[in-house]
Structure formats: C-alpha cells, structure tokens
Coordinates of C-alpha atoms and ligand atoms in Angstrom, one line a residue:
X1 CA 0.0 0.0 0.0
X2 CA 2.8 2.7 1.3
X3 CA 4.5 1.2 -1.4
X4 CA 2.6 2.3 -4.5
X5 CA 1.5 5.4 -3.0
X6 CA 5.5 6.2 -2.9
X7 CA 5.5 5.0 -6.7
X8 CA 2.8 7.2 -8.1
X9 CA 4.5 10.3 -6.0
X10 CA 8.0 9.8 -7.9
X11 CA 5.7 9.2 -11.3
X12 CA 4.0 12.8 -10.1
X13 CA 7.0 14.4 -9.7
X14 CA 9.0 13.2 -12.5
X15 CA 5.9 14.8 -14.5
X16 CA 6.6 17.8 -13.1
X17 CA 9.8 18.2 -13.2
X18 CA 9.9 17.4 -17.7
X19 CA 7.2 20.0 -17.8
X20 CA 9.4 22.7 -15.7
X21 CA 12.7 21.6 -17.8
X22 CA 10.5 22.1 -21.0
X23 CA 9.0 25.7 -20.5
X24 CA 12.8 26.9 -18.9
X25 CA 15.6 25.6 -20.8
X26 CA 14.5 25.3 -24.3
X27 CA 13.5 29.0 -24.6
X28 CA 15.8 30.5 -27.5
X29 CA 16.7 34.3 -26.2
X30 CA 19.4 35.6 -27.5
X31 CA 22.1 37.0 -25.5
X32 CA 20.8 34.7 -22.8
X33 CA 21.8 31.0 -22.0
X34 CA 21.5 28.4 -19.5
X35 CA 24.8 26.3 -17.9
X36 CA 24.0 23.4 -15.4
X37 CA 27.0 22.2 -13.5
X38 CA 26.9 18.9 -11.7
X39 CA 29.6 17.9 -9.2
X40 CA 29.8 14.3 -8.6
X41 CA 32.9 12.7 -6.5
X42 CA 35.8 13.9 -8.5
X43 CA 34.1 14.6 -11.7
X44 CA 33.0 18.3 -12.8
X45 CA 30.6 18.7 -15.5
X46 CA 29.4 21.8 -17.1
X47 CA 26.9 21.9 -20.3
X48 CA 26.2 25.2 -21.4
X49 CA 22.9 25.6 -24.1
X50 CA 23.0 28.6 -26.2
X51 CA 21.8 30.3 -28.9
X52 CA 24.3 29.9 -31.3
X53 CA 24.0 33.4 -32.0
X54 CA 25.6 34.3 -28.4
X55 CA 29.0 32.6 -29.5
X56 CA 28.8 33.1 -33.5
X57 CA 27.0 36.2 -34.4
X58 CA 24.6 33.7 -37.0
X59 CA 22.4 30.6 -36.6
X60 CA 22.6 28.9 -40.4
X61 CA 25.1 26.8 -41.7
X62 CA 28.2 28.6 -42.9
X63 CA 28.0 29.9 -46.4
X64 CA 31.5 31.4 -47.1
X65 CA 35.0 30.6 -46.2
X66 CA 34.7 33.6 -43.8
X67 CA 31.7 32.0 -42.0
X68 CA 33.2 28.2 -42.2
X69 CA 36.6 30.4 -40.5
X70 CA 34.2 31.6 -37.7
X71 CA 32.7 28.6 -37.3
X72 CA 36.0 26.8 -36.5
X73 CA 37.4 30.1 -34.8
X74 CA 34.4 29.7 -31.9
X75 CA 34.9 25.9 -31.8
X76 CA 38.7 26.3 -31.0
X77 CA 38.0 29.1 -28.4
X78 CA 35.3 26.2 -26.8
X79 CA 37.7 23.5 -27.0
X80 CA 40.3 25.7 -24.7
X81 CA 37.9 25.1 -21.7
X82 CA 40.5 25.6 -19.7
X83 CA 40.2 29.9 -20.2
X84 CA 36.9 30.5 -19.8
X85 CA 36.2 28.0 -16.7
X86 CA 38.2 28.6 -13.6
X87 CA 37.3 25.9 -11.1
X88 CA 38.8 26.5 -7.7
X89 CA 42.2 26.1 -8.0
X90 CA 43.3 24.1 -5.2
X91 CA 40.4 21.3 -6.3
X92 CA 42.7 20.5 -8.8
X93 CA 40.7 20.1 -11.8
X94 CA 41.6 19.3 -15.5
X95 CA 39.4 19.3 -18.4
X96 CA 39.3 15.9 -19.3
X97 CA 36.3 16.7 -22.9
X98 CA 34.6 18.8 -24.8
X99 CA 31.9 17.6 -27.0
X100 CA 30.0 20.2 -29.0
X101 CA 27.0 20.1 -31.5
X102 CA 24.5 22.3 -33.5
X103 CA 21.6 21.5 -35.4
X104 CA 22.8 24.5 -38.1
X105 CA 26.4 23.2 -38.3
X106 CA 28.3 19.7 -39.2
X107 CA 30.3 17.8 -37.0
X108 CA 33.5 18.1 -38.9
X109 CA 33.4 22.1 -38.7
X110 CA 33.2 21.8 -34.7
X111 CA 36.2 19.3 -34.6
X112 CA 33.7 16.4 -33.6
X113 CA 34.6 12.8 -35.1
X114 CA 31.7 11.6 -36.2
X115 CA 27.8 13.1 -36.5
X116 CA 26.3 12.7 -32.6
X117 CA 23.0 12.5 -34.8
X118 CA 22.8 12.1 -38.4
X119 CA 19.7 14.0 -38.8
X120 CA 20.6 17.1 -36.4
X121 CA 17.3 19.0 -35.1
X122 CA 16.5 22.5 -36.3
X123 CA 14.7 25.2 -35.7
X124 CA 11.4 25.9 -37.8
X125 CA 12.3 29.5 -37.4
X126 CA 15.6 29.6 -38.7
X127 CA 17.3 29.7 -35.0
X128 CA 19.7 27.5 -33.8
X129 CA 21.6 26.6 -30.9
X130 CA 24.9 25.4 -29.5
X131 CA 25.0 22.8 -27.0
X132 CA 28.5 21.9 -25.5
X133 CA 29.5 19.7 -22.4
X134 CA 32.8 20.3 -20.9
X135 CA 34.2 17.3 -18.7
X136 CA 36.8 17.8 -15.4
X137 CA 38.4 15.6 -13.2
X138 CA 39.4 17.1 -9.8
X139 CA 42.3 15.4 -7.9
X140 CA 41.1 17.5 -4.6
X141 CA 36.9 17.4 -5.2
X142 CA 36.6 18.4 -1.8
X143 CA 38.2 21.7 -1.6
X144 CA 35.9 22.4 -4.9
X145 CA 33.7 25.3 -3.8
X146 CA 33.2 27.2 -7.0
X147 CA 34.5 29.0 -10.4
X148 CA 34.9 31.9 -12.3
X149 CA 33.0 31.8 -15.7
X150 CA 35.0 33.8 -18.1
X151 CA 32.3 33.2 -20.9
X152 CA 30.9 36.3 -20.9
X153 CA 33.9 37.8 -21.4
X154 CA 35.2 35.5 -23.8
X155 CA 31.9 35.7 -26.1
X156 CA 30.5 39.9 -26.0
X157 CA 26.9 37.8 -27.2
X158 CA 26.6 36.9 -23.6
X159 CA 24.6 39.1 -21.8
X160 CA 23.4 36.7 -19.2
X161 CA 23.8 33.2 -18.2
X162 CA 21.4 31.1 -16.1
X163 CA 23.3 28.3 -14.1
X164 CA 22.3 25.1 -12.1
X165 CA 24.6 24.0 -9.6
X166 CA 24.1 20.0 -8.5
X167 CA 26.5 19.2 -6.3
X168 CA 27.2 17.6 -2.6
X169 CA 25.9 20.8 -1.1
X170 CA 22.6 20.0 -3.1
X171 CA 21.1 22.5 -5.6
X172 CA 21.3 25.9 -6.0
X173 CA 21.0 28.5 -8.6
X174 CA 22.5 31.9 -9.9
X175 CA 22.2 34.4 -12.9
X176 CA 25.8 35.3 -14.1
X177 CA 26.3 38.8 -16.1
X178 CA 29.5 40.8 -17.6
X179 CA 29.7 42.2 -14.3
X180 CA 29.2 39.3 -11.8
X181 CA 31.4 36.0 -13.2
X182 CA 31.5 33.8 -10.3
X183 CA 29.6 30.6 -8.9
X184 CA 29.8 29.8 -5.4
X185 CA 28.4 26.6 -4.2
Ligands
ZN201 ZN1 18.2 32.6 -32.6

C-alpha cells in the first residue's frame, strides 16, 4: 500500500519536473543561455545551451570561407575550456572533454569525429543553438567550492547566463552577467 503510494508520487514528480525543464531551458533568447554544472565525486561537468547566435553572431550553416573560419574560430576558443572556466584552483581540476553540437552546423566544422546524430534537429524558425559539455576531473573534489566563468567575457553575445549548480551541497541557482562571473556553491 505505502508502497505504491510512494510510486505514483515519484511518477508525479518526475511529470513535473519534464514539464518545468521544458518551459525553462529550451526558450531561444538571444544574448541569454543556460549552464548546469553537476559535481559528482571527483568529476566536474558543465553543459552550457545557447543560442548559437551568443558565440557566432549567426544561426545557419556557414556559407562562405569567412563564416566556415568563424565557425572553427568559436569551436577552438570552446575547446580551450580551460580559459573560460576557472574551477577552484586548489580542487585541482583538468578538463578531461569537450563535446560540441548544432543543429545548423556539421560535426566536422566543430572538430567532432563523427555526426552525434545524423539528422541534427533544427529550428522551424531559422534559429539555432549550441550545445556543448565540458568534462573535469578534480584530484582534490573536496576543496571544490566554485568557479569563475570567463564566458561572458570571452563571447561579447553573452549578456546573461542562467546556471544550475548540482553538487554535494545540493542544488542551488544563480544568474551570471558581464559584471558578476562567479559561482559559489
Ligand atoms: Zn536565434
């Protein structure tokens, strides 16, 4: 009896919780993007979803050598995770991958090896977004209290970033903008 009852609560909240994710994350506003971080034992992850406009000026796939340049410019500048996240320094931490991925651009052009999905998913109305994943191992996980996000600062499309903190501490959340850069959890 207890039993079930338990059941269809976690079935009532799981409900919930896909309907939150689906009117928050997925909203396309440019200038605006959303970064969960999740801290579990010695492994940092941080996913960032953005309008691809934020980190490349333009949401289609790359029409001229100057675009396909840009393209691989703002793919480089992701890949070298390492300057625009500063995890606590005495936690230790390394980037250990970077997987990116656009419905607007090809695998290739981001430095991926192979298509995550062969048919990507696009916008009807001609938007498009990045989504990236960053991966850290931290030799000292327990002295890792926070980082400096250096996103903003790194990309001038940034004008605010929504971030999700999951962690040992439990959950928390904070807006970052070109004036505040830091997470504390
Ligand atoms: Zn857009």
């Amino acid at each position: 009896m207890h039993r079930s009852l338990q059941i269809s609560w976690a079935a009532a909240a799981l409900v919930a919780c896909f309907a939150a994710s689906a009117a928050e994350p997925g909203a396309h506003v440019h200038g605006a993007a959303e970064l969960r971080v999740t801290i579990d034992g010695n492994q940092l992850d941080i996913a960032l979803e953005s309008p691809l406009d934020n980190v490349l000026g333009f949401e289609h796939a790359p029409r001229t050598d100057k675009e396909r340049g840009a393209v691989r410019a703002m793919a480089a500048k992701l890949r070298q995770a390492q300057n625009l996240f500063a995890p606590t320094a005495a936690a230790q931490c390394s980037l250990s991958s970077v997987q990116l991925e656009s419905g607007a651009l090809a695998p290739e052009l981001l430095g991926e090896p192979k298509p995550a999905q062969p048919e990507a998913k696009k916008d009807e109305d001609g938007h498009a977004d990045l989504d990236a994943s960053f991966g850290w191992r931290c030799a000292a996980p327990e002295k890792l209290t926070g980082m400096d996000v250096r996103l903003l600062q790194a990309f001038p499309g940034f004008r605010k970033l929504n971030v999700q903190v999951v962690g040992p501490r439990g959950q928390s959340s904070t807006v970052l903008s070109p004036s505040e850069r830091t997470v504390k959890w």
